[in-house]
Amino acid sequence: MLKINATQKIRVFSGIQPSGKVHIGNYLGAMRRWVAEQQQKENYFCIVDMHAITVPQDPSQLKRLTRDLAAVYLAVGLDPRVCTIFVQSQVPAHAECCWILNCVTPVGWLERMTQYKVKSREGESVNAGLLVYPVLQAADILLYDADEVPVGEDQSQHVELARDIAQRFNHLYGETFKVPKLVLPAVGARIKALNDPTRKMSKSEAHLRGHAIGLVDDPDEIRYVVRRSVTDTGREITFSKQEDKAGVNNLLEIYELLTGKSQEQIEAHFAGKGYAALKEEVAEVIIAALEPVRQRYQELMDDPHELDRLLALGAERARGVADPKMAEIKRKVGFVPLSKH
Ligand code: ATP
Ligand code: LTN
């Protein structure tokens, strides 16, 4: 059995794809917790560029989005002194581990994944990478013996699969991987699109005006998008699980998360007010919360060399954990180690 050393910090692993404009859903669903808990934990935050290429990406754009996401990680407040921030493709063990895990993962498990079913329905042709996407995600997590994986709700199924893969490998080759725990936020696990509150806000659609609020959008854009967000024809401003109230509920959830007020306080505050007033206030709360993020992001983007230096440092630290783990995995599988002559 793998033992948990009581003096060791809980190890956290999570990642985001550099596949488009990072939005408040990514922040409220995942990154906010990373920042809040970083001092108590041992943190690995990855920019998963190898996952991003499972759908077509323009190479120069991918490069830009990768640095951009690194700047956003730092701008929201991740501290590189306590967080290992790195680019997935700069740590080759991820691809190597993925291959081995592919060989213990039944295809049936992968075909059942919701994200695969949706993305393969949308695309004209399905590449093999899209199918094994969750195996690469399992490799990311398992290589670091992560205790916790803090993500938004849409990733639950993938983290469950990583647990299944870990258990299967352990069963076949002996105790090797820690079985990670899925960590979801109590509120904000699924922020809805502002132009369609029946769907989740998505990075890959964030370029469509009205869909999302980017973490570094300017105040006028935020006001425009929130004012035009889809609500219903009613008047009541209350938290509700009713489908036709999803738009208002989404705005209230964002407000709740950013102000820290209780639902009762918020409902009392908006009692008797109309949707226009709600939207004005939500927009201002978002603008105020994002202002420092936008400023830090600008500063970081002005110095790409410093950003690349931090990423190189992150990759080195990540390799310090992933490489010895990879050696153990290969040994368990029966690969002959490279001789030192
Ligand atoms: P894509 O559209 O490219 O799949 P995405 O917006 O879903 O992008 P990911 O990179 O897949 O973003 O996810 C990064 C993190 O943000 C994950 O932890 C994911 O669960 C979380 N997340 C994504 N969208 C939302 C959302 N609408 N609400 C809450 N959390 C979200
Ligand atoms: N599939 C995830 C991104 C991701 C991830 C991970 C999240 C890749 N590897 C490891 C947590 C842990 C997504 O958000 N789309």
Short mmCIF file of C-alpha atoms and ligand atoms in Angstrom, two decimals, residues 14-21 23-31 34 48 55 115 119 133 150-156 185 188-193 199-205, ligand 1:
data_model
loop_
_atom_site.label_atom_id
_atom_site.label_comp_id
_atom_site.label_asym_id
_atom_site.label_seq_id
_atom_site.Cartn_x
_atom_site.Cartn_y
_atom_site.Cartn_z
CA SER A 14 -4.82 20.41 -12.46
CA GLY A 15 -4.63 21.83 -15.96
CA ILE A 16 -6.24 24.01 -18.57
CA GLN A 17 -5.98 23.77 -22.35
CA PRO A 18 -4.52 26.72 -24.26
CA SER A 19 -7.44 26.45 -26.66
CA GLY A 20 -8.94 29.94 -26.51
CA LYS A 21 -9.80 32.89 -24.34
CA HIS A 23 -13.09 32.93 -19.09
CA ILE A 24 -14.74 33.48 -15.72
CA GLY A 25 -16.08 29.90 -15.83
CA ASN A 26 -12.51 28.56 -15.82
CA TYR A 27 -11.71 30.92 -12.96
CA LEU A 28 -14.77 30.33 -10.79
CA GLY A 29 -14.90 26.59 -11.51
CA ALA A 30 -11.23 25.79 -11.00
CA MET A 31 -8.50 28.44 -10.72
CA TRP A 34 -6.08 26.73 -6.80
CA VAL A 48 -2.04 21.15 -21.43
CA VAL A 55 -8.86 19.53 -32.16
CA GLN A 115 -16.83 14.89 -24.06
CA LYS A 119 -16.76 16.43 -29.83
CA TYR A 133 -7.66 12.39 -24.54
CA PRO A 150 -9.65 20.50 -8.46
CA VAL A 151 -11.71 21.04 -11.63
CA GLY A 152 -15.14 22.14 -12.86
CA GLU A 153 -18.03 19.71 -13.11
CA ASP A 154 -17.49 18.91 -16.80
CA GLN A 155 -14.26 17.12 -15.84
CA SER A 156 -15.79 14.74 -13.25
CA PRO A 185 -16.54 23.69 -5.94
CA GLY A 188 -19.72 27.70 -9.65
CA ALA A 189 -18.86 24.20 -10.84
CA ARG A 190 -20.72 24.94 -14.06
CA ILE A 191 -20.97 28.56 -15.12
CA LYS A 192 -23.37 28.92 -18.05
CA ALA A 193 -22.85 30.73 -21.36
CA ARG A 199 -25.06 25.42 -22.04
CA LYS A 200 -21.76 25.74 -20.22
CA MET A 201 -19.42 28.64 -20.88
CA SER A 202 -16.61 27.24 -23.07
CA LYS A 203 -13.19 28.47 -24.00
CA SER A 204 -13.48 27.17 -27.53
CA GLU A 205 -16.57 29.35 -28.05
P1 ATP B 1 -12.79 23.99 -24.20
O1 ATP B 1 -14.02 24.68 -24.72
O2 ATP B 1 -11.58 24.22 -25.05
O3 ATP B 1 -13.03 22.56 -23.81
P2 ATP B 1 -13.16 24.93 -21.50
O4 ATP B 1 -13.64 26.31 -21.34
O5 ATP B 1 -14.11 23.83 -21.24
O6 ATP B 1 -12.43 24.77 -22.88
P3 ATP B 1 -10.99 23.61 -20.19
O7 ATP B 1 -9.58 23.89 -20.55
O8 ATP B 1 -11.62 22.40 -20.78
O9 ATP B 1 -11.91 24.84 -20.55
O10 ATP B 1 -11.17 23.59 -18.63
C1 ATP B 1 -10.32 24.20 -17.69
C2 ATP B 1 -10.94 24.13 -16.32
O11 ATP B 1 -12.08 25.01 -16.24
C3 ATP B 1 -11.49 22.74 -15.96
O12 ATP B 1 -11.26 22.50 -14.59
C4 ATP B 1 -12.95 22.85 -16.24
O13 ATP B 1 -13.72 21.94 -15.50
C5 ATP B 1 -13.22 24.28 -15.83
N1 ATP B 1 -14.37 24.84 -16.55
C6 ATP B 1 -14.49 24.96 -17.89
N2 ATP B 1 -15.66 25.54 -18.20
C7 ATP B 1 -16.30 25.79 -17.02
C8 ATP B 1 -17.55 26.38 -16.69
N3 ATP B 1 -18.37 26.82 -17.62
N4 ATP B 1 -17.89 26.46 -15.38
C9 ATP B 1 -17.05 26.01 -14.42
N5 ATP B 1 -15.85 25.45 -14.68
C10 ATP B 1 -15.47 25.34 -15.96
#
